[in-house]
mmCIF file of C-alpha atoms (C1' of nucleotides) in Angstrom:
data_model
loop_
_atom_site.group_PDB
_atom_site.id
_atom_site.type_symbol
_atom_site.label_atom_id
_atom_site.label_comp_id
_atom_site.label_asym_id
_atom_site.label_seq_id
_atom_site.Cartn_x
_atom_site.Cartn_y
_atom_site.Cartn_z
ATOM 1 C CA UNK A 281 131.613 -115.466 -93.754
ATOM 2 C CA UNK A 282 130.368 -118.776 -93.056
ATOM 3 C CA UNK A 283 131.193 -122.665 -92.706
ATOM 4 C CA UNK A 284 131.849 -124.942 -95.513
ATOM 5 C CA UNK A 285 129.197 -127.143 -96.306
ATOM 6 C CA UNK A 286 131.336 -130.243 -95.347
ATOM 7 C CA UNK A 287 131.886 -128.471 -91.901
ATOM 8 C CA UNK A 288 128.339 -127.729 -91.036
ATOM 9 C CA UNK A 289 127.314 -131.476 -91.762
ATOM 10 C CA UNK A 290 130.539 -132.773 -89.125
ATOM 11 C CA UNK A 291 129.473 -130.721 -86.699
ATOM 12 C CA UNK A 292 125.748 -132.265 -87.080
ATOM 13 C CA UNK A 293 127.128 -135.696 -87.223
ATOM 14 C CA UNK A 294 129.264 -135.451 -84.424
ATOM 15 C CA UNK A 295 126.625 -134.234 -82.551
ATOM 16 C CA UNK A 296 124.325 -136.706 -83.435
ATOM 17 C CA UNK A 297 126.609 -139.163 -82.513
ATOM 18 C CA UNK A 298 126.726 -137.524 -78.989
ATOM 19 C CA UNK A 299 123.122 -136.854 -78.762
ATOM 20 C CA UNK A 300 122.263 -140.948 -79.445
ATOM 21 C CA UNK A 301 125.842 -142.452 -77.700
ATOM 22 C CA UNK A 302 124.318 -145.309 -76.292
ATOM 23 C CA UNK A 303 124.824 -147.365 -79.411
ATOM 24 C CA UNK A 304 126.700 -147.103 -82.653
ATOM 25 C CA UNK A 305 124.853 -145.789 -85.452
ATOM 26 C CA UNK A 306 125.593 -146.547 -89.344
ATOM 27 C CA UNK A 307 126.685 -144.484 -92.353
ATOM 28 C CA UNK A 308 122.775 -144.833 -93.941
ATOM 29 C CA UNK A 309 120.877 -143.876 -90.543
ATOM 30 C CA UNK A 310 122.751 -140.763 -90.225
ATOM 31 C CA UNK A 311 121.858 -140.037 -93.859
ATOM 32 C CA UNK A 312 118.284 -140.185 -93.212
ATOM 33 C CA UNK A 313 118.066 -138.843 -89.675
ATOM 34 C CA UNK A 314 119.833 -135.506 -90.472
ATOM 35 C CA UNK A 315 118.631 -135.565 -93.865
ATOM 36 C CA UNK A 316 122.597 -135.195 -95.530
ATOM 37 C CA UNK A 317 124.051 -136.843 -98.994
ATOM 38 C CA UNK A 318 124.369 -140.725 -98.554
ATOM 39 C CA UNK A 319 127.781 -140.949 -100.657
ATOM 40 C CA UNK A 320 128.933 -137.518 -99.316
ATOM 41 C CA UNK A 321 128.413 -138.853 -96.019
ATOM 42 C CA UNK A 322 130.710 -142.069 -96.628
ATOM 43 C CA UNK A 323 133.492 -140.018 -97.936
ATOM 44 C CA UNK A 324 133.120 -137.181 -94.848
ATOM 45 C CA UNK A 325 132.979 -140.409 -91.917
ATOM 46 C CA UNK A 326 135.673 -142.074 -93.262
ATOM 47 C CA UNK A 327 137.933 -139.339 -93.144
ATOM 48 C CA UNK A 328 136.824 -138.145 -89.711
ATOM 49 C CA UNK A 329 137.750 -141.970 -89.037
ATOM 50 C CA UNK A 330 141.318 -141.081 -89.777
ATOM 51 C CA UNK A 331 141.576 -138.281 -88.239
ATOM 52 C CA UNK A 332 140.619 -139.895 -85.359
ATOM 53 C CA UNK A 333 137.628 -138.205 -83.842
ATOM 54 C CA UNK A 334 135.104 -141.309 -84.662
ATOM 55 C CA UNK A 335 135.587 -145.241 -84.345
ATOM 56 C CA UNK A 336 133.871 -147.516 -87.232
ATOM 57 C CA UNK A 337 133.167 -151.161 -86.594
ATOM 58 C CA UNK A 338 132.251 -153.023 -89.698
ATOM 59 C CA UNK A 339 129.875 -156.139 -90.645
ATOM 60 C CA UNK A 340 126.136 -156.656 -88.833
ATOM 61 C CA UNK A 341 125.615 -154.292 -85.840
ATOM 62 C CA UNK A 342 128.863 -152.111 -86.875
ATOM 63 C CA UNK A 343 128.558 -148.297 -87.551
ATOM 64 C CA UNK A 344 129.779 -145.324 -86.057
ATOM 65 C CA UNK A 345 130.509 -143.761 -83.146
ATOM 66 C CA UNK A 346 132.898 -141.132 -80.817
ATOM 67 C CA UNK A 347 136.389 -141.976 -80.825
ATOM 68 C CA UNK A 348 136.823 -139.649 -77.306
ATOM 69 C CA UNK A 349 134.902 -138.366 -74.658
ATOM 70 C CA UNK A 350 132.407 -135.653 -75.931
ATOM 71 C CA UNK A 351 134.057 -133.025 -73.507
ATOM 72 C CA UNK A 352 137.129 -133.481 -75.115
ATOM 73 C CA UNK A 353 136.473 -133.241 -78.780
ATOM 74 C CA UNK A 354 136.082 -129.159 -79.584
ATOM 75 C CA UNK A 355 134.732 -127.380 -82.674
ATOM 76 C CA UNK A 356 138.227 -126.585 -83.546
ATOM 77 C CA UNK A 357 139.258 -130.116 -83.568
ATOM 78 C CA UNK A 358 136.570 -130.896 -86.062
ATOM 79 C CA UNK A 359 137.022 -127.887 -88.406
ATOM 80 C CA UNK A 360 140.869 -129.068 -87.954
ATOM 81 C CA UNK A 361 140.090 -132.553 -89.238
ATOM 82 C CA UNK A 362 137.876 -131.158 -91.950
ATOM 83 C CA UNK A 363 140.521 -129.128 -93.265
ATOM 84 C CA UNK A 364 138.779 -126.408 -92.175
ATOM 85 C CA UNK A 365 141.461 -124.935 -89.635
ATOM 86 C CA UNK A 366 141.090 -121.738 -87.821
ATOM 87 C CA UNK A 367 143.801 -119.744 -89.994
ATOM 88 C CA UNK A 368 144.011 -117.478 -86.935
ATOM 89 C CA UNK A 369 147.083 -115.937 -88.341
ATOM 90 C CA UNK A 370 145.314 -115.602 -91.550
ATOM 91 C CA UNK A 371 144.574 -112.080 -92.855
ATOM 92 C CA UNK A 372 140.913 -110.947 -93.333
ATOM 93 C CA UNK A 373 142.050 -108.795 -96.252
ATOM 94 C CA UNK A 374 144.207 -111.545 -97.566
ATOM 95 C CA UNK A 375 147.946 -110.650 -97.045
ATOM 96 C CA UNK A 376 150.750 -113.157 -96.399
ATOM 97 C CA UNK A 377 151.967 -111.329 -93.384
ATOM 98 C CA UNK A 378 149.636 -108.827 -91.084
ATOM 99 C CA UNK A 379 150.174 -107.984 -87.673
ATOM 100 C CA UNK A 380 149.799 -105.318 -85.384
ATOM 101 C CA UNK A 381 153.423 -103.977 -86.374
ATOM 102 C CA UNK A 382 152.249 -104.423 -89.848
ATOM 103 C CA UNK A 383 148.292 -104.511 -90.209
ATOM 104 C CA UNK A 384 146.188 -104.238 -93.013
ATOM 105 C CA UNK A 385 143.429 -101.636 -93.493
ATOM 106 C CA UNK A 386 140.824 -104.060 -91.544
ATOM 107 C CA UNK A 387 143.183 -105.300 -88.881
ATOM 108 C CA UNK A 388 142.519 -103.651 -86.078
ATOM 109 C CA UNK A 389 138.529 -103.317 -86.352
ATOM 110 C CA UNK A 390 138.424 -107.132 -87.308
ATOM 111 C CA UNK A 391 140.191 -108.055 -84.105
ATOM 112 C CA UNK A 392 137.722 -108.222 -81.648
ATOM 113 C CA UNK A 393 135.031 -110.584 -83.930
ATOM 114 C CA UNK A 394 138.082 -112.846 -84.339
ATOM 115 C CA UNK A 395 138.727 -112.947 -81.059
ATOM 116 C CA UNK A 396 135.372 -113.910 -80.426
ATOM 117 C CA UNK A 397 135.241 -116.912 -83.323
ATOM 118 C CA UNK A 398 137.953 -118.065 -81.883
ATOM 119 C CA UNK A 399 137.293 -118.388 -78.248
ATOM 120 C CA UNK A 400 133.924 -119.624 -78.992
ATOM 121 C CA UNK A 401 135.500 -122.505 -81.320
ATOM 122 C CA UNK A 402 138.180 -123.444 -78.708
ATOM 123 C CA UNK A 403 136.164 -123.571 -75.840
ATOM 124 C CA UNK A 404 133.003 -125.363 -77.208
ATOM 125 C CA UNK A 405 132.599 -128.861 -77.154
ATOM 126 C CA UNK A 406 130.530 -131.721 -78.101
ATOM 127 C CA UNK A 407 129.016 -131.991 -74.463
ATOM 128 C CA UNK A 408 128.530 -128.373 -73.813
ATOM 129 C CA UNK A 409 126.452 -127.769 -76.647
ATOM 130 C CA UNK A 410 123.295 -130.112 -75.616
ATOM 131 C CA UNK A 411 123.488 -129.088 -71.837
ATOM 132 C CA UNK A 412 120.184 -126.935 -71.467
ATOM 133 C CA UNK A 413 117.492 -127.809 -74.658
ATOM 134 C CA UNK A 414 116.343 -130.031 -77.016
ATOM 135 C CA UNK A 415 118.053 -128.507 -80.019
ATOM 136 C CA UNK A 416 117.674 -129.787 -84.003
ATOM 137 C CA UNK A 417 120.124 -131.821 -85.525
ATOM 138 C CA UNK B 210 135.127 -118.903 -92.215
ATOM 139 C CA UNK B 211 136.493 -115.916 -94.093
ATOM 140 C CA UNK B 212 135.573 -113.456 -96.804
ATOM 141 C CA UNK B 213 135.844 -114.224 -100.524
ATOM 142 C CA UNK B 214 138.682 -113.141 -102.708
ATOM 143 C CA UNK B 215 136.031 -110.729 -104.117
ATOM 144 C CA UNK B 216 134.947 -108.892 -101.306
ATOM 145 C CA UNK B 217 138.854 -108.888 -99.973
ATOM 146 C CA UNK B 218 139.451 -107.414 -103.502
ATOM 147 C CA UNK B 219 136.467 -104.726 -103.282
ATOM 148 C CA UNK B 220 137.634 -103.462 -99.688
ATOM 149 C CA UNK B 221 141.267 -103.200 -100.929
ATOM 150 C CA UNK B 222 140.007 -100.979 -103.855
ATOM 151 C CA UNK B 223 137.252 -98.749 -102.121
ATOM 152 C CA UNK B 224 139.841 -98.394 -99.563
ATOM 153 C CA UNK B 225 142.325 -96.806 -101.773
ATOM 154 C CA UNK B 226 140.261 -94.902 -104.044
ATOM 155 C CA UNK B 227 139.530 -93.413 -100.696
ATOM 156 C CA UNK B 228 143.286 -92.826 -99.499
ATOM 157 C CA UNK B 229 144.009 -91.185 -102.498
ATOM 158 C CA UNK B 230 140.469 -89.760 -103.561
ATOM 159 C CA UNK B 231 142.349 -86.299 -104.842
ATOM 160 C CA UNK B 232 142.215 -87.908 -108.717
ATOM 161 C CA UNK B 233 140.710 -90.849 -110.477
ATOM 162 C CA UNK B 234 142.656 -94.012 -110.875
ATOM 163 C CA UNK B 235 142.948 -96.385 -113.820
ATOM 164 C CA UNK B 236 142.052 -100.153 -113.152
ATOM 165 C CA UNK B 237 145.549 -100.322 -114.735
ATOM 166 C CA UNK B 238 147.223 -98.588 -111.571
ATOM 167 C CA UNK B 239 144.836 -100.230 -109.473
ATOM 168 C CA UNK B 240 145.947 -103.650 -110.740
ATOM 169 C CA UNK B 241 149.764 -102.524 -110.501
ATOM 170 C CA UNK B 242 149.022 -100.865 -107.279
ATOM 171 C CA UNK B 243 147.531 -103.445 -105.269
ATOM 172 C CA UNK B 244 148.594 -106.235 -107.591
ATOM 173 C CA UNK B 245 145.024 -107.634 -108.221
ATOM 174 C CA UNK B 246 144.252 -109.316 -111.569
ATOM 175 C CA UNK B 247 143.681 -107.265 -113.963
ATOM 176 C CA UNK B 248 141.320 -108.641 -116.056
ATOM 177 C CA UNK B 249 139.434 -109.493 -112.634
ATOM 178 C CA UNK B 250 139.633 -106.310 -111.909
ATOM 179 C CA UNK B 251 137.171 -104.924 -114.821
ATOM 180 C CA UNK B 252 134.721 -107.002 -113.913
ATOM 181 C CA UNK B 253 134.448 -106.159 -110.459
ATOM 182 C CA UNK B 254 134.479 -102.640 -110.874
ATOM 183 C CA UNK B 255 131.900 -102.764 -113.908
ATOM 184 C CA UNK B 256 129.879 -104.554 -111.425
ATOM 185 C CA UNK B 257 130.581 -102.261 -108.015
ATOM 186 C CA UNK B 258 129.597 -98.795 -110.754
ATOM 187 C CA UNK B 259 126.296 -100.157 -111.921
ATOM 188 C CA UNK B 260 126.202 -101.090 -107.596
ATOM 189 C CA UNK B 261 126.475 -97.151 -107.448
ATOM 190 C CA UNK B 262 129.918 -97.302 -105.244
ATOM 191 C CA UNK B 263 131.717 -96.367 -107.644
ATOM 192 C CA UNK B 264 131.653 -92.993 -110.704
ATOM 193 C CA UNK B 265 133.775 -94.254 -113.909
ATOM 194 C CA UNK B 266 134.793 -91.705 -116.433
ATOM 195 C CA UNK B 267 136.500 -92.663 -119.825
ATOM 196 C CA UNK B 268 138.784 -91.368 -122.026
ATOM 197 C CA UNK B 269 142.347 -89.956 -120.980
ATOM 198 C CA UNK B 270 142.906 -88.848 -117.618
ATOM 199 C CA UNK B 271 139.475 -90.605 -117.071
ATOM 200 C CA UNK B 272 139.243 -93.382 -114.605
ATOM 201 C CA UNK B 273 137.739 -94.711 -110.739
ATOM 202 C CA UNK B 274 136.464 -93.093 -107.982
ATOM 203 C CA UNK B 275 133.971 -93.179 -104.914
ATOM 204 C CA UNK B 276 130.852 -91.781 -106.011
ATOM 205 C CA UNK B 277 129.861 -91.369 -101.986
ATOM 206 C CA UNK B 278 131.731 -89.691 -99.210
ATOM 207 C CA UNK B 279 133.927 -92.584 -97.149
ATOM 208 C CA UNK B 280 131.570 -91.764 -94.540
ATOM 209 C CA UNK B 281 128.661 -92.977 -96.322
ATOM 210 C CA UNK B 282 130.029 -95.877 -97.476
ATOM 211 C CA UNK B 283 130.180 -98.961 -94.938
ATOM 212 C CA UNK B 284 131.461 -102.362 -95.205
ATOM 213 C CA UNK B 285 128.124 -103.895 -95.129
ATOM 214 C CA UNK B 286 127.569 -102.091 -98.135
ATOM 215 C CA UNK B 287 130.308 -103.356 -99.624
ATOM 216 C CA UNK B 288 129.768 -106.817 -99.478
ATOM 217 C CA UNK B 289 126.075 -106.655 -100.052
ATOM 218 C CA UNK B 290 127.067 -105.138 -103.606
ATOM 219 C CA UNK B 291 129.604 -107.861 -104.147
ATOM 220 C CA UNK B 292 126.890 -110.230 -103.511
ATOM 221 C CA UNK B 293 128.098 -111.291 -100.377
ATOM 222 C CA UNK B 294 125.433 -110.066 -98.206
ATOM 223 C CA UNK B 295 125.463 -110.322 -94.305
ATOM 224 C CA UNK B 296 122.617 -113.038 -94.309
ATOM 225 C CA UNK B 297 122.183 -112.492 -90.998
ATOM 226 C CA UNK B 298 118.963 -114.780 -91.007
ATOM 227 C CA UNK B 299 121.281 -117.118 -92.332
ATOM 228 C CA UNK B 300 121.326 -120.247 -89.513
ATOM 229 C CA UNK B 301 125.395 -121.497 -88.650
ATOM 230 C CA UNK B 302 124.511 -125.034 -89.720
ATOM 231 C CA UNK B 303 122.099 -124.285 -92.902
ATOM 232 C CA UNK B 304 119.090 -124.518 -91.400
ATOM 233 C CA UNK B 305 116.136 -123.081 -93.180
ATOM 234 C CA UNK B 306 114.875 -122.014 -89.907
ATOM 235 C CA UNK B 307 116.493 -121.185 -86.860
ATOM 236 C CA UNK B 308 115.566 -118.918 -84.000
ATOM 237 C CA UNK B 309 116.025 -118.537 -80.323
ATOM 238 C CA UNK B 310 112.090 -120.329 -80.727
ATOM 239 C CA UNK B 311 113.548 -123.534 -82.993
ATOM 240 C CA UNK B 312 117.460 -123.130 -82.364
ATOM 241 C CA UNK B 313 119.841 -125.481 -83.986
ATOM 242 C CA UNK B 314 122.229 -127.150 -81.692
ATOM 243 C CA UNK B 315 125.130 -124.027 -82.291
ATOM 244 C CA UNK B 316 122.445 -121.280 -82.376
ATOM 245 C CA UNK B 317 123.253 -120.013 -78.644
ATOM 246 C CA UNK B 318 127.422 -120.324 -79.108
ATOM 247 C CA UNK B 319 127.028 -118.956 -82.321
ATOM 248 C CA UNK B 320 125.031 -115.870 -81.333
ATOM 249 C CA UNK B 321 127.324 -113.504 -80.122
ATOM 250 C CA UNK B 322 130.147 -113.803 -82.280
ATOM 251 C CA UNK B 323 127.895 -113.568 -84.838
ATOM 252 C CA UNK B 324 126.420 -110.061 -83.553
ATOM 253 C CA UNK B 325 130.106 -108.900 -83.381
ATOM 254 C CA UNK B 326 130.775 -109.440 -86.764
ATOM 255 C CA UNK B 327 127.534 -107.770 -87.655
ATOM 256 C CA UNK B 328 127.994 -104.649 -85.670
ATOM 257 C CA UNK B 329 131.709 -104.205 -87.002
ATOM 258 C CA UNK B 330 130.289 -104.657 -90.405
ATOM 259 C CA UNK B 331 127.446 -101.933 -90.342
ATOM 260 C CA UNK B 332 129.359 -99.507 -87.953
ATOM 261 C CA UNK B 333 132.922 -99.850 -89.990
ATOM 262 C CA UNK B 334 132.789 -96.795 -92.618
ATOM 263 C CA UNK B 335 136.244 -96.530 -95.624
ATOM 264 C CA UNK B 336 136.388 -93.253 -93.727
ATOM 265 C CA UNK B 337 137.067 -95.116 -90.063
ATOM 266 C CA UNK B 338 139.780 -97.264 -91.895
ATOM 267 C CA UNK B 339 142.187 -94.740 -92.082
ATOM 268 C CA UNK B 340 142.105 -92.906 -89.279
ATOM 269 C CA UNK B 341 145.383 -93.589 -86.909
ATOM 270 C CA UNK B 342 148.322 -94.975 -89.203
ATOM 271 C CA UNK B 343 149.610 -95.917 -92.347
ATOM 272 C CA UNK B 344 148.067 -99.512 -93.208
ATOM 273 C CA UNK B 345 148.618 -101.794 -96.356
ATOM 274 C CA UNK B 346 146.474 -101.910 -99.007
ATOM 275 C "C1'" DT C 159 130.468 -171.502 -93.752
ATOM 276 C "C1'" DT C 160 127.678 -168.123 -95.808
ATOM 277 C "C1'" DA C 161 124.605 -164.320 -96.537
ATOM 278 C "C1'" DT C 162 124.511 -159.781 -95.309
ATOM 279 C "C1'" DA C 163 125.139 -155.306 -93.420
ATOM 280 C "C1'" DA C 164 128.301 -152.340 -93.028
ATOM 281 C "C1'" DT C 165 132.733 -149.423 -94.191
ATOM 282 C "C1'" DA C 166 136.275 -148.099 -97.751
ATOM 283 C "C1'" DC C 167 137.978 -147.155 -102.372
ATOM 284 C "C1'" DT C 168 138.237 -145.187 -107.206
ATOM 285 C "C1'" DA C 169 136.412 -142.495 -110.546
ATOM 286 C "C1'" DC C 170 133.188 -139.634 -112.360
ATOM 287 C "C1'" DT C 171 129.722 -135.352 -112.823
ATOM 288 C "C1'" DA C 172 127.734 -130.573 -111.507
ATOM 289 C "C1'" DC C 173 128.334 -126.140 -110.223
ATOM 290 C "C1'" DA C 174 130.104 -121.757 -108.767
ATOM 291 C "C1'" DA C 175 134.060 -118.755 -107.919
ATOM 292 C "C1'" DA C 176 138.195 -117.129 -109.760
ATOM 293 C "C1'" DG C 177 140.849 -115.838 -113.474
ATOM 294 C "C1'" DT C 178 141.964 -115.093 -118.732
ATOM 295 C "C1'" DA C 179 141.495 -113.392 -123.637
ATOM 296 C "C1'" DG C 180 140.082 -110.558 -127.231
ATOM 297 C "C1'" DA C 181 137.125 -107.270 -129.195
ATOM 298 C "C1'" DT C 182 134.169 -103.005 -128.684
ATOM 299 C "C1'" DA C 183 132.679 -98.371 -127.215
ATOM 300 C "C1'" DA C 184 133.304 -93.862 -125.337
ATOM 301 C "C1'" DA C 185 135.698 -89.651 -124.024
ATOM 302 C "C1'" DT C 186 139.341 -86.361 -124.445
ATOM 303 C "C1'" DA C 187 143.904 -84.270 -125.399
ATOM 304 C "C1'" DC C 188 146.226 -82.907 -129.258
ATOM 305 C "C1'" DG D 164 139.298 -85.111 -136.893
ATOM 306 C "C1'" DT D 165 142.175 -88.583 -134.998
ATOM 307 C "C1'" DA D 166 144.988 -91.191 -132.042
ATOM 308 C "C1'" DT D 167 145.088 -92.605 -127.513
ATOM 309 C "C1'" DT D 168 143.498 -93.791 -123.189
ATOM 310 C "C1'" DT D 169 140.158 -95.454 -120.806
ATOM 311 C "C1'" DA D 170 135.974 -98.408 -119.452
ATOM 312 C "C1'" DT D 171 132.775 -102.163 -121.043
ATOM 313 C "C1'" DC D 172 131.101 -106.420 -123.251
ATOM 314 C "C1'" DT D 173 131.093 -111.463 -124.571
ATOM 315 C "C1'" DA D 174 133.098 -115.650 -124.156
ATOM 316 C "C1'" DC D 175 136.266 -118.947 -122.536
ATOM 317 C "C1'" DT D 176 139.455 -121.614 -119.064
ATOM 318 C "C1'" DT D 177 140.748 -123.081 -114.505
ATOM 319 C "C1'" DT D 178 140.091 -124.624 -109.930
ATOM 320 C "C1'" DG D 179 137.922 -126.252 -105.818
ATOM 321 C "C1'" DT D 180 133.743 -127.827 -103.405
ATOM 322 C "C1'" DA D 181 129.836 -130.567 -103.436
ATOM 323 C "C1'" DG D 182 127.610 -134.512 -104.853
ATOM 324 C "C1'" DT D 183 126.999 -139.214 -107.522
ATOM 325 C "C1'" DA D 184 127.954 -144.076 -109.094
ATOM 326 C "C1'" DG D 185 129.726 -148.496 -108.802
ATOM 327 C "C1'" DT D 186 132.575 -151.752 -106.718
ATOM 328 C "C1'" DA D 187 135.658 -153.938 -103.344
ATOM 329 C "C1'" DT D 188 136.534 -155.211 -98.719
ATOM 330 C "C1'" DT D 189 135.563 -156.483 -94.021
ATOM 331 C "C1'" DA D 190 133.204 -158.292 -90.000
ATOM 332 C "C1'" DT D 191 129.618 -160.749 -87.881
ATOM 333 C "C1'" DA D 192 125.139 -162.900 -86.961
ATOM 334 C "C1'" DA D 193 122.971 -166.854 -88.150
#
DNA sequence: TTATAATACTACTACAAAGTAGATAAATAC
DNA sequence: GTATTTATCTACTTTGTAGTAGTATTATAA
């Protein structure tokens, strides 16, 4: 009942990224300001350059930064181009098919904390989550 | 963002040793009856009698069955003898530390989903499964 | 043009969860 | 007592995520 590792460090990147927009930041700064896996890092940007949430410029003075507004890139979007996708029509129990014509033994009392992960995933974005405090990174 | 195959395995079993709690049940007919590995299956329930969920008796006509009252057992239980536990210290981005005091940047979004899945996990008892209709196991 | 700072690529290792295989131990019906 | 049915133990294989290593490629400042 948690986030994948890989998730948890694209949310922090993103955010970073949001946080410090003014310029473009590269691979080996965000390694050492948020304290994540240099090579891991590489792998994880690069593919969140593909899926088209983050721009990379190469050579002296390149690095990283938001491909799209901060209000328009959502948590869902990035757990989507982590391969992390919401599975909302995935079954907490595990079965291939469960709905409320067919539920499992958990379906009905795990509705409402779904509900709940799901709303808060497709309404937050980038921007709204620095509005009020300095938070970490 | 989901439960492991273990704990959807354990909540499948405790649910129907519940559902038909009149005799003791092989893992045999478990594995037929819910089609879970069998092999698998030993292990687990090794490990969920020495948790104390679970009475084991061998020898013919021996078998499984709840060694509490459905009503005594909750999910929270469950996964916490799995190994799963709620880790409800446990920050959204793996932060050591994270309060309201020294919130990370998804502590506040987080937070009520989070309580959600908490209260439906140490308020849900086998017994409460059950209650209304048929559901798959 | 060239040195350099950066991304991008390919292949490997480490570890835990999930699943498999075979042998052993206990209880009971007969 | 014995055969059978059952749980239990030890060890192995598989698979996916996380993390590491080295190199190639690209862009740009000087």
């Amino acid at each position: 009942m948690h986030f994948s590792k890989t998730t948890e460090y694209a949310i922090r990147v993103l955010s970073y990224l949001h946080r410090y927009s003014s310029t473009s930041h590269s691979v080996n700064v965000l390694h050492q300001e948020l304290n994540l896996p240099y090579k891991y890092l590489t792998k994880m940007m690069t593919e969140l350059v593909k899926k088209g949430l983050v721009t990379a410029s190469r050579g002296r003075e390149g690095g990283l930064s938001l491909a799209k507004n901060a209000d328009e890139i959502h948590l869902c979007d990035i757990l989507e181009a982590i391969g992390e996708p919401l599975e909302s029509e995935r079954c907490i129990l595990g079965f291939e098919k469960c709905d409320a014509s067919n539920p499992c033994a958990l379906h009905d009392q795990w509705a409402p904390p779904k509900a709940m992960i799901e709303a808060m995933l497709t309404n937050t974005t980038l921007a709204s989550l620095l509005h009020d405090k300095e938070t970490k990174l």
